[in-house]
Amino acid sequence: MKAKTNDASDVEIRTDIKFDNRFVRELPADPETENKRRQVLGAAYSRVTPKQVSSPTLIAYSKEVVDILGFSQSFCESDTFLNAFSGNRLLPGMDPYAACYGGHQFGNWAGQLGDGRAINLGEIVNRQSGRWILQLKGAGPTPYSRTADGLAVLRSSIREFLCSEAMFHLRVPTTRALSLILTGEKVERDMFYDGRPKLEPGAIVCRVAPTFTRFGNFEIFTARGATALLKQLADYTIRTDFPHLGDPSPEIYAKWFDEVCKLTADMILHWMRVGFVHGVMNTDNMSITGLTIDYGPYGWLEDYNPGWTPNTTDAATHRYCFGNQPAIAHWNLVKLANAIYPLIGKVEPLQDAIDSFGRYYETGFNTMMAQKLGLTAFTPETDESLVKGLLEILPLVETDMTIFFRNLALLNTECEYAEPTDMKPLTQPLMDAFYIPSQITDTYLERLHTWLHTYIRRLKQDNRPFEEKQNQMNPVNPKYVLRNYLAQLAIDKAEKGDYSMIHELQEVLRHPYEDQPGKEAFAEKRPDWARKKPGCSMLSCSS
Ligand code: AMP
Ligand code: MG
């Protein structure tokens, strides 16, 4: 199709991109169109135009997302692409808006939040009939920006771009990232909240997902007593994102909620499998389809410490630490249940779904641990204590979670071990996982070897070849994750104008489960200099 762009220069471009903007078409818009900060009542979204930027530069794009959207490589390298995904020029058919949502932040109702720095450009229906919303993060203020500027800095944009794609390749449900663009503008941020703001390079990520709807989109309507709007959004969500459930009715709302509970549990199970800590599990950051959304002060578990939180704002309470993630998901689902209660008018179906979350998660966790350990199936009689024993041992000394599980598959489990002490020379691959040699005392080794002895005896019950077991373990225990310090090194270089490490990480993280000769450095444990360095072990919300 030949199309005209929406900008004043009226340049003709070739594009086959078709937008079908169902969200704005079917849900009520804010009648006020002035882009000023305010409470938006009676609407699901406000129309808003991205801010112009001075000199955009494309730093990176994801070829997998390009394929999903049906874009051509040459389009991605064109000025049209650069201008569209920096917010400078709309493509024909785009109808940009910011969504209205609320949320519980750190356990308290926070009122209206909304897309304060996210602008949805439009929805593409691709050749496989998949619906994909394109959303710019950091493209300027919206009515929901409250006291902030609507912008994003390079460091947080690199983190979102790299991590969301890395998560996809790890098979973790997630929003995606199409592009990372430097705006050419400076953005002021007080990164350490110490009253010393700095000017930082601004950037925009174009995020892509079938839906960006959060628990908070429902909560805001219920908090305001806007039941008709709540119903409209729930019906829209069921028809668009859960069409297999059938036509909305009180029974279907309950089924829908049950499915949201399961999708959320699945997402958390994946986080626990790969050692991901979201860091800000507020209800406005919980996707209604169980996607990992809003990559802010997230972190990857280095030493296996269930109490670890990457978010400096969470340092006092550890509410969002690794080990709390399942409980917080449960808490957030209760908030969602309260929000959709007016649609059902009965507590029992919601309570049943909430109760089944715990059982579903537990079964899923056992299955996941069995896979991580290379067992054919979780057998409660033996494996409950096996898993419990391991989870008690891991935090005793600083143990790199990723390396430990990956290297567990290297142990020679086919030998006979009469006594746990026999195993000393054979546990060498696990030694790479330990951070502090002085912690590896004889007492510790004795405990580890006793556990390994039980583990190996348990593997023998499955009676299958070493390779078969290893082939099961490697695709669930990644070798490469976006270690906190790796992201920070890529940021440090990018802030000096060198984007090579972003590209290199992008490439390595495409195949997180494969051994990649020459790339072993990316699989090594955190170097000591990064132990306490901001950005590597502690992340501020400033972004
Ligand atoms: P977050 O903690 O990043 O999930 O953000 C919570 C709320 O603050 C959301 O409504 C965001 O849109 C908003 N927000 C975060 N950063 C900014 C910013 N720089 N400008 C405007 N709104 C923001
Ligand atoms: Mg958010």
Coordinates of C-alpha atoms and ligand atoms in Angstrom, one line a residue:
M1 CA 0.0 0.0 0.0
K2 CA 1.2 3.6 -0.7
A3 CA 0.4 5.7 2.3
K4 CA 0.9 9.3 3.4
T5 CA 2.5 10.0 6.7
N6 CA 0.6 12.2 9.2
D7 CA 3.3 14.8 9.4
A8 CA 3.4 18.2 7.8
S9 CA 6.0 17.2 5.2
D10 CA 3.6 14.7 3.7
V11 CA 6.4 12.4 2.6
E12 CA 5.1 9.3 0.8
I13 CA 6.4 6.0 2.2
R14 CA 5.7 2.4 1.3
T15 CA 4.2 0.4 4.1
D16 CA 2.1 -2.7 4.4
I17 CA 1.4 -2.0 8.0
K18 CA -2.2 -2.1 8.9
F19 CA -3.5 -0.9 12.2
D20 CA -6.7 -2.1 13.8
N21 CA -7.1 -0.1 17.0
R22 CA -9.7 -2.1 18.9
F23 CA -8.9 -0.7 22.4
V24 CA -9.7 2.9 21.3
R25 CA -12.5 1.8 19.1
E26 CA -14.4 -0.2 21.7
L27 CA -13.7 1.5 24.9
P28 CA -14.7 5.0 26.1
A29 CA -12.2 7.8 25.5
D30 CA -11.5 10.8 27.7
P31 CA -13.5 13.6 26.2
E32 CA -10.9 16.1 27.3
T33 CA -8.1 16.2 24.7
E34 CA -5.7 18.7 26.3
N35 CA -2.5 17.0 27.5
K36 CA -2.5 18.3 31.0
R37 CA -2.1 16.2 34.2
R38 CA -5.5 15.5 35.9
Q39 CA -7.8 12.8 37.2
V40 CA -9.5 11.2 34.2
L41 CA -13.0 10.1 35.0
G42 CA -15.4 8.0 33.0
A43 CA -12.8 6.8 30.4
A44 CA -10.4 3.9 29.8
Y45 CA -7.8 6.1 28.1
S46 CA -6.8 9.6 26.9
R47 CA -5.7 10.4 23.4
V48 CA -2.2 11.9 23.5
T49 CA 0.5 12.6 21.0
P50 CA 4.2 11.7 21.6
K51 CA 6.6 14.5 22.2
Q52 CA 8.9 15.5 19.3
V53 CA 12.6 14.7 19.8
S54 CA 15.6 16.5 18.3
S55 CA 17.9 13.9 16.8
P56 CA 16.8 10.3 17.3
T57 CA 19.4 7.5 16.8
L58 CA 18.5 3.8 16.5
I59 CA 20.7 1.8 18.9
A60 CA 19.1 -1.6 18.5
Y61 CA 16.1 -3.5 17.4
S62 CA 14.9 -7.0 17.9
K63 CA 14.7 -9.0 14.7
E64 CA 12.3 -11.6 16.3
V65 CA 9.8 -8.8 17.1
V66 CA 10.3 -7.4 13.6
D67 CA 9.3 -10.8 12.2
I68 CA 6.3 -11.0 14.4
L69 CA 5.1 -7.6 13.2
G70 CA 5.8 -8.5 9.6
F71 CA 8.2 -5.5 9.2
S72 CA 11.0 -5.8 6.6
Q73 CA 14.6 -5.3 7.6
S74 CA 14.9 -2.3 5.3
F75 CA 11.9 -0.6 6.9
C76 CA 13.7 -1.0 10.3
E77 CA 16.7 0.8 9.0
S78 CA 14.7 3.6 7.4
D79 CA 14.1 7.2 8.6
T80 CA 10.4 6.4 8.7
F81 CA 11.0 3.7 11.3
L82 CA 13.3 6.0 13.3
N83 CA 10.7 8.8 13.3
A84 CA 7.8 6.5 14.1
F85 CA 9.4 4.8 17.0
S86 CA 10.9 7.9 18.5
G87 CA 7.5 9.5 18.5
N88 CA 8.4 12.1 15.9
R89 CA 5.9 11.1 13.2
L90 CA 2.9 8.9 13.3
L91 CA 2.4 6.2 10.7
P92 CA -0.9 6.1 8.9
G93 CA -3.5 4.4 11.0
M94 CA -1.8 5.1 14.4
D95 CA -4.2 6.5 17.0
P96 CA -2.0 7.2 20.1
Y97 CA -3.3 7.0 23.7
A98 CA -2.4 6.6 27.3
A99 CA -4.4 4.2 29.4
C100 CA -6.0 5.0 32.8
Y101 CA -5.2 2.7 35.6
G102 CA -4.7 2.7 39.4
G103 CA -2.8 0.4 41.6
H104 CA -1.7 -0.8 45.0
Q105 CA 1.9 0.3 45.5
F106 CA 3.9 -1.3 48.3
G107 CA 0.7 -2.5 49.9
N108 CA -1.3 0.7 49.8
W109 CA -3.9 2.0 47.4
A110 CA -2.3 4.7 45.3
G111 CA -5.3 6.0 43.4
Q112 CA -4.9 6.9 39.7
L113 CA -1.6 6.1 38.2
G114 CA -2.0 5.4 34.4
D115 CA 0.4 5.5 31.5
G116 CA 2.5 8.4 32.8
R117 CA 5.2 7.8 30.3
A118 CA 3.9 5.2 28.0
I119 CA 2.0 6.0 24.8
N120 CA 0.3 3.3 22.8
L121 CA 0.7 4.0 19.1
G122 CA -1.7 1.4 17.7
E123 CA -2.5 -2.3 17.3
I124 CA -1.2 -4.4 14.4
V125 CA -2.9 -7.6 13.4
N126 CA -0.2 -9.7 11.8
R127 CA -0.4 -12.4 9.1
Q128 CA -1.0 -15.0 11.8
S129 CA -3.9 -13.0 13.1
G130 CA -2.0 -12.1 16.2
R131 CA -2.8 -8.7 17.7
W132 CA 0.2 -6.7 18.8
I133 CA 0.1 -3.3 20.5
L134 CA 3.0 -1.0 19.9
Q135 CA 3.8 1.2 22.9
L136 CA 6.5 3.9 23.3
K137 CA 8.0 4.2 26.8
G138 CA 9.5 7.6 27.5
A139 CA 7.8 9.5 24.7
G140 CA 6.7 12.5 26.8
P141 CA 4.0 13.5 29.3
T142 CA 0.4 12.3 29.4
P143 CA -2.5 13.3 31.6
Y144 CA -1.3 10.5 33.9
S145 CA 2.3 11.8 34.4
R146 CA 1.5 13.3 37.8
T147 CA 4.6 15.2 38.9
A148 CA 7.0 13.5 36.5
D149 CA 8.2 14.3 33.0
G150 CA 7.0 11.3 30.9
L151 CA 10.6 10.5 29.8
A152 CA 13.0 7.7 30.2
V153 CA 16.8 7.6 30.4
L154 CA 19.2 5.5 28.4
R155 CA 20.3 3.2 31.3
S156 CA 16.7 2.1 32.2
S157 CA 15.8 1.8 28.5
I158 CA 18.7 -0.5 27.8
R159 CA 17.7 -2.6 30.8
E160 CA 14.1 -2.9 29.6
F161 CA 15.1 -3.6 26.0
L162 CA 17.7 -6.3 26.8
C163 CA 15.8 -8.0 29.6
S164 CA 12.4 -8.3 28.0
E165 CA 13.9 -10.0 25.0
A166 CA 16.2 -12.1 27.1
M167 CA 13.1 -13.3 29.1
F168 CA 11.4 -14.2 25.9
H169 CA 14.3 -16.4 24.9
L170 CA 14.2 -18.0 28.3
R171 CA 10.6 -18.9 27.6
V172 CA 9.3 -16.6 30.4
P173 CA 6.0 -14.9 29.4
T174 CA 6.8 -11.2 28.8
T175 CA 6.1 -8.0 26.9
R176 CA 8.6 -7.7 24.1
A177 CA 10.8 -4.8 22.8
L178 CA 11.0 -3.8 19.2
S179 CA 13.4 -0.9 19.3
L180 CA 15.8 1.1 21.5
I181 CA 16.2 4.7 20.3
L182 CA 18.4 7.5 21.7
T183 CA 16.4 10.7 21.6
G184 CA 19.2 13.2 21.5
E185 CA 17.7 15.0 24.4
K186 CA 18.9 15.2 28.0
V187 CA 16.8 14.1 30.9
E188 CA 17.3 15.1 34.5
R189 CA 17.4 12.4 37.1
D190 CA 18.4 12.2 40.8
M191 CA 19.5 8.6 40.5
F192 CA 20.5 8.2 44.2
Y193 CA 17.8 10.4 45.6
D194 CA 20.5 12.5 47.3
G195 CA 19.5 15.9 45.9
R196 CA 22.2 15.8 43.2
P197 CA 20.4 15.4 39.9
K198 CA 22.3 14.8 36.8
L199 CA 21.5 15.2 33.1
E200 CA 21.4 11.9 31.4
P201 CA 20.8 10.8 27.8
G202 CA 17.1 10.2 27.0
A203 CA 15.9 7.1 25.2
I204 CA 12.7 5.4 24.1
V205 CA 11.9 1.8 23.9
C206 CA 9.0 0.6 21.8
R207 CA 7.4 -2.2 23.7
V208 CA 5.1 -4.7 22.0
A209 CA 2.5 -7.0 23.6
P210 CA -0.9 -8.4 22.8
T211 CA -2.2 -6.4 25.8
F212 CA -0.7 -3.9 28.3
T213 CA -3.8 -4.1 30.6
R214 CA -2.9 -4.4 34.2
F215 CA -4.8 -5.4 37.4
G216 CA -4.8 -1.7 38.1
N217 CA -7.0 -1.0 35.0
F218 CA -9.8 -2.8 36.7
E219 CA -9.1 -1.6 40.2
I220 CA -9.4 2.1 39.3
F221 CA -13.0 1.7 38.0
T222 CA -14.1 -0.2 41.1
A223 CA -12.4 2.3 43.4
R224 CA -14.4 5.0 41.7
G225 CA -17.7 3.0 41.8
A226 CA -17.6 3.0 37.9
T227 CA -19.2 -0.5 37.5
A228 CA -20.4 0.1 34.0
L229 CA -16.8 0.9 32.9
L230 CA -15.5 -2.0 34.8
K231 CA -17.9 -4.3 32.9
Q232 CA -16.9 -2.7 29.6
L233 CA -13.2 -3.3 30.2
A234 CA -13.8 -6.8 31.5
D235 CA -16.0 -7.8 28.5
Y236 CA -13.5 -6.2 26.2
T237 CA -10.6 -8.1 27.8
I238 CA -12.4 -11.4 27.7
R239 CA -13.4 -11.0 24.1
T240 CA -10.0 -9.8 23.0
D241 CA -7.5 -11.7 25.1
F242 CA -9.5 -14.7 26.4
P243 CA -11.9 -15.4 23.4
H244 CA -11.9 -19.1 24.2
L245 CA -13.9 -18.5 27.4
G246 CA -17.0 -17.5 25.4
D247 CA -19.4 -14.6 26.0
P248 CA -19.0 -12.7 29.2
S249 CA -21.4 -13.6 32.0
P250 CA -21.0 -13.9 35.8
E251 CA -19.9 -17.6 35.3
I252 CA -17.4 -16.5 32.6
Y253 CA -16.0 -13.7 34.8
A254 CA -15.3 -16.3 37.4
K255 CA -13.6 -18.6 34.9
W256 CA -11.6 -15.7 33.6
F257 CA -10.4 -14.8 37.1
D258 CA -9.4 -18.5 37.6
E259 CA -7.4 -18.3 34.4
V260 CA -5.7 -15.1 35.4
C261 CA -4.7 -16.8 38.7
K262 CA -3.1 -19.7 36.7
L263 CA -1.4 -17.4 34.2
T264 CA 0.0 -15.4 37.1
A265 CA 1.2 -18.5 38.8
D266 CA 2.9 -19.7 35.6
M267 CA 4.7 -16.4 35.3
I268 CA 6.0 -16.5 38.8
L269 CA 7.1 -20.2 38.4
H270 CA 9.2 -19.1 35.5
W271 CA 10.7 -16.2 37.5
M272 CA 11.6 -18.7 40.3
R273 CA 13.1 -21.1 37.8
V274 CA 15.5 -18.6 36.2
G275 CA 16.2 -16.4 39.3
F276 CA 14.4 -13.2 38.2
V277 CA 13.3 -10.7 40.8
H278 CA 10.8 -8.1 39.4
G279 CA 11.4 -5.6 42.2
V280 CA 8.2 -3.6 42.0
M281 CA 5.3 -6.1 42.0
N282 CA 2.7 -3.4 42.6
T283 CA -0.8 -4.2 41.1
D284 CA -0.2 -1.6 38.4
N285 CA 2.7 -3.7 37.2
M286 CA 0.7 -7.0 37.0
S287 CA -0.4 -8.0 33.6
I288 CA -3.9 -9.4 33.2
T289 CA -2.5 -12.1 30.8
G290 CA 0.4 -13.0 33.1
L291 CA 3.2 -11.3 31.2
T292 CA 6.2 -9.9 32.9
I293 CA 5.7 -6.2 32.5
D294 CA 7.5 -3.0 33.5
Y295 CA 11.2 -3.7 33.8
G296 CA 12.3 -1.2 36.4
P297 CA 14.6 -2.0 39.3
Y298 CA 14.5 -5.7 38.6
G299 CA 17.5 -8.0 39.2
W300 CA 18.8 -11.5 38.7
L301 CA 19.6 -13.6 41.7
E302 CA 23.3 -14.0 41.9
D303 CA 23.8 -15.7 45.2
Y304 CA 20.8 -17.8 46.1
N305 CA 19.2 -15.6 48.8
P306 CA 15.4 -15.7 48.9
G307 CA 15.5 -12.5 50.9
W308 CA 17.2 -10.5 48.2
T309 CA 15.5 -7.5 46.6
P310 CA 17.2 -5.4 43.9
N311 CA 15.1 -2.3 44.6
T312 CA 16.6 0.2 46.9
T313 CA 13.1 1.5 47.7
D314 CA 12.2 -1.9 49.0
A315 CA 15.4 -2.4 51.0
A316 CA 13.7 -1.7 54.4
T317 CA 10.8 -4.2 54.0
H318 CA 12.0 -6.7 51.3
R319 CA 8.3 -6.9 50.3
Y320 CA 9.3 -7.7 46.7
C321 CA 12.3 -10.0 47.4
F322 CA 12.8 -13.2 45.4
G323 CA 11.3 -15.6 47.9
N324 CA 8.2 -13.4 48.5
Q325 CA 7.1 -13.3 44.8
P326 CA 4.6 -16.1 45.0
A327 CA 3.0 -14.6 48.1
I328 CA 2.8 -11.2 46.6
A329 CA 1.3 -12.5 43.4
H330 CA -1.4 -14.1 45.7
W331 CA -1.9 -10.7 47.5
N332 CA -2.2 -8.9 44.2
L333 CA -4.8 -11.5 42.9
V334 CA -6.9 -10.8 46.0
K335 CA -6.9 -7.1 45.1
L336 CA -8.0 -8.1 41.6
A337 CA -10.7 -10.3 43.0
N338 CA -12.0 -7.4 45.0
A339 CA -11.9 -5.2 41.9
I340 CA -14.0 -7.6 39.8
Y341 CA -16.3 -8.7 42.6
P342 CA -19.1 -6.2 41.4
L343 CA -19.3 -8.2 38.1
I344 CA -20.0 -11.5 39.9
G345 CA -21.7 -10.5 43.2
K346 CA -20.6 -13.7 44.8
V347 CA -17.4 -14.3 46.9
E348 CA -17.2 -18.1 46.5
P349 CA -16.0 -18.4 42.9
L350 CA -13.4 -15.8 43.5
Q351 CA -12.3 -17.4 46.8
D352 CA -12.1 -20.8 45.1
A353 CA -9.8 -19.5 42.4
I354 CA -7.6 -17.7 45.0
D355 CA -7.4 -20.9 47.0
S356 CA -6.5 -22.9 44.0
F357 CA -3.7 -20.5 43.2
G358 CA -1.7 -21.9 46.2
R359 CA -2.2 -25.6 45.2
Y360 CA -1.6 -24.9 41.5
Y361 CA 1.6 -23.0 42.3
E362 CA 2.8 -25.8 44.6
T363 CA 2.3 -28.5 42.1
G364 CA 3.9 -26.3 39.4
F365 CA 6.9 -25.6 41.7
N366 CA 7.4 -29.3 42.4
T367 CA 7.3 -30.1 38.7
M368 CA 9.7 -27.3 37.9
M369 CA 12.1 -28.4 40.6
A370 CA 12.0 -32.0 39.3
Q371 CA 12.8 -30.7 35.9
K372 CA 15.7 -28.6 37.2
L373 CA 17.1 -31.6 39.0
G374 CA 16.6 -33.9 36.0
L375 CA 14.0 -36.2 37.5
T376 CA 11.5 -37.8 35.2
A377 CA 8.7 -36.8 37.5
F378 CA 8.2 -35.4 41.0
T379 CA 7.6 -38.3 43.4
P380 CA 6.4 -36.8 46.7
E381 CA 7.7 -39.6 48.9
T382 CA 11.3 -39.0 48.0
D383 CA 11.4 -35.6 46.3
E384 CA 9.7 -33.4 48.8
S385 CA 12.6 -33.8 51.2
L386 CA 15.1 -33.8 48.4
V387 CA 14.0 -30.4 47.2
K388 CA 13.6 -29.0 50.7
G389 CA 17.1 -30.2 51.6
L390 CA 18.5 -28.4 48.6
L391 CA 16.7 -25.2 49.3
E392 CA 18.1 -25.3 52.8
I393 CA 21.6 -25.8 51.6
L394 CA 21.7 -23.2 48.8
P395 CA 21.6 -20.1 51.1
L396 CA 24.1 -21.5 53.6
V397 CA 27.1 -20.1 51.6
E398 CA 27.0 -17.6 48.7
T399 CA 26.0 -19.8 45.8
D400 CA 25.4 -18.6 42.3
M401 CA 22.0 -19.9 41.5
T402 CA 22.5 -20.0 37.7
I403 CA 25.9 -21.7 37.8
F404 CA 24.8 -24.2 40.5
F405 CA 21.9 -25.6 38.6
R406 CA 23.6 -25.5 35.2
N407 CA 26.6 -27.3 36.5
L408 CA 24.5 -29.9 38.4
A409 CA 23.9 -31.5 35.1
L410 CA 27.7 -32.0 34.7
L411 CA 28.1 -34.2 37.8
N412 CA 28.9 -37.8 37.0
T413 CA 25.8 -39.4 38.4
E414 CA 26.4 -42.8 36.9
C415 CA 29.2 -43.8 39.3
E416 CA 28.5 -45.8 42.5
Y417 CA 29.1 -43.8 45.7
A418 CA 29.1 -45.9 48.8
E419 CA 29.6 -42.9 51.0
P420 CA 28.9 -39.2 50.6
T421 CA 32.6 -38.5 51.2
D422 CA 33.5 -40.5 48.0
M423 CA 32.1 -37.6 45.9
K424 CA 34.6 -35.0 46.8
P425 CA 36.6 -35.0 43.6
L426 CA 33.5 -35.3 41.5
T427 CA 31.8 -32.2 42.7
Q428 CA 34.3 -29.9 41.1
P429 CA 31.9 -28.4 38.6
L430 CA 29.8 -27.1 41.5
M431 CA 32.8 -25.3 43.0
D432 CA 32.5 -22.6 40.3
A433 CA 29.2 -21.6 41.8
F434 CA 30.6 -20.5 45.2
Y435 CA 31.6 -16.9 45.7
I436 CA 33.6 -17.0 49.0
P437 CA 36.1 -19.9 49.2
S438 CA 36.5 -19.5 53.0
Q439 CA 32.8 -20.4 53.4
I440 CA 33.4 -23.8 51.8
T441 CA 34.3 -25.5 55.1
D442 CA 34.4 -29.3 55.7
T443 CA 31.2 -29.0 57.6
Y444 CA 29.5 -27.4 54.6
L445 CA 31.0 -29.9 52.2
E446 CA 29.8 -32.8 54.3
R447 CA 26.3 -31.4 54.2
L448 CA 26.4 -30.8 50.4
H449 CA 27.9 -34.2 49.8
T450 CA 25.2 -35.9 51.9
W451 CA 22.5 -34.2 49.8
L452 CA 24.3 -35.1 46.6
H453 CA 24.5 -38.6 47.7
T454 CA 20.7 -38.8 48.2
Y455 CA 20.2 -36.9 44.9
I456 CA 22.3 -39.4 42.9
R457 CA 20.6 -42.4 44.5
R458 CA 17.3 -40.8 43.5
L459 CA 18.5 -40.3 39.9
K460 CA 19.4 -43.9 39.7
Q461 CA 15.8 -44.9 40.5
D462 CA 14.9 -43.2 37.2
N463 CA 17.4 -45.5 35.5
R464 CA 18.2 -43.4 32.4
P465 CA 21.3 -42.5 30.6
F466 CA 23.4 -39.4 31.7
E467 CA 22.8 -37.7 28.4
E468 CA 19.1 -38.1 28.5
K469 CA 19.0 -36.5 31.9
Q470 CA 21.3 -33.7 30.9
N471 CA 19.2 -33.0 27.8
Q472 CA 16.2 -32.5 30.1
M473 CA 18.1 -30.2 32.6
N474 CA 19.9 -27.9 30.2
P475 CA 16.7 -26.4 28.6
V476 CA 15.4 -25.4 32.0
N477 CA 18.6 -24.3 33.7
P478 CA 19.9 -21.4 31.6
K479 CA 23.6 -20.9 31.2
Y480 CA 23.3 -17.2 30.2
V481 CA 21.1 -14.7 32.0
L482 CA 21.3 -10.9 32.0
R483 CA 23.5 -10.7 35.0
N484 CA 23.1 -7.3 36.7
Y485 CA 26.7 -6.3 36.2
L486 CA 26.6 -7.3 32.5
A487 CA 23.7 -4.9 31.9
Q488 CA 25.6 -2.2 33.8
L489 CA 28.8 -2.7 31.7
A490 CA 26.7 -2.4 28.6
I491 CA 25.1 0.8 30.0
D492 CA 28.5 2.3 31.0
K493 CA 29.8 1.8 27.4
A494 CA 26.6 3.0 25.8
E495 CA 26.7 6.2 27.8
K496 CA 30.1 6.8 26.2
G497 CA 28.6 6.2 22.7
D498 CA 29.7 2.5 22.3
Y499 CA 26.7 0.3 21.8
S500 CA 28.6 -2.9 20.9
M501 CA 28.0 -4.6 24.2
I502 CA 24.2 -4.1 23.8
H503 CA 24.4 -6.0 20.5
E504 CA 26.7 -8.6 21.9
L505 CA 24.4 -9.3 24.9
Q506 CA 21.4 -9.3 22.6
E507 CA 23.1 -12.1 20.6
V508 CA 24.3 -14.2 23.5
L509 CA 20.9 -14.0 25.3
R510 CA 19.1 -15.3 22.2
H511 CA 20.4 -18.8 23.1
P512 CA 20.4 -18.8 26.9
Y513 CA 20.3 -22.6 27.2
E514 CA 23.1 -23.4 24.7
D515 CA 26.8 -23.6 25.5
Q516 CA 28.3 -20.9 23.3
P517 CA 32.0 -21.4 22.7
G518 CA 33.9 -18.1 23.1
K519 CA 31.1 -16.5 25.2
E520 CA 31.9 -18.2 28.5
A521 CA 32.7 -14.8 30.0
F522 CA 29.1 -13.9 30.0
A523 CA 28.2 -17.0 32.1
E524 CA 30.7 -16.3 34.8
K525 CA 29.7 -15.3 38.3
R526 CA 29.6 -11.6 39.3
P527 CA 33.1 -10.2 39.7
D528 CA 33.9 -8.8 43.1
W529 CA 34.0 -5.2 42.0
A530 CA 30.3 -5.4 41.2
R531 CA 29.3 -6.7 44.6
K532 CA 28.2 -3.3 46.0
K533 CA 28.2 -1.2 42.9
P534 CA 24.9 0.7 42.2
G535 CA 23.3 -0.7 39.1
C536 CA 24.9 -4.1 39.7
S537 CA 23.4 -5.1 43.1
M538 CA 21.1 -2.3 44.0
L539 CA 18.8 -0.5 41.6
S540 CA 17.0 2.7 42.2
C541 CA 13.5 3.3 40.9
S542 CA 14.8 6.5 39.2
S543 CA 14.5 5.7 35.5
Ligands
AMP1 P1 6.4 2.3 37.9 O1 6.8 2.3 39.3 O2 7.6 2.6 36.9 O3 5.6 1.1 37.5 O4 5.5 3.6 37.7 C1 4.4 3.9 38.5 C2 3.7 5.0 37.9 O5 4.5 6.1 37.7 C3 3.1 4.7 36.6 O6 1.8 5.4 36.5 C4 4.1 5.3 35.6 O7 3.5 5.7 34.4 C5 4.5 6.6 36.4 N1 5.8 7.0 36.0 C6 7.0 6.5 36.3 N2 8.0 7.2 35.8 C7 7.5 8.3 35.2 C8 8.0 9.4 34.5 N3 9.3 9.6 34.3 N4 7.1 10.3 34.0 C9 5.7 10.1 34.2 N5 5.2 9.1 34.8 C10 6.0 8.2 35.3
MG2 MG 4.6 0.5 36.1

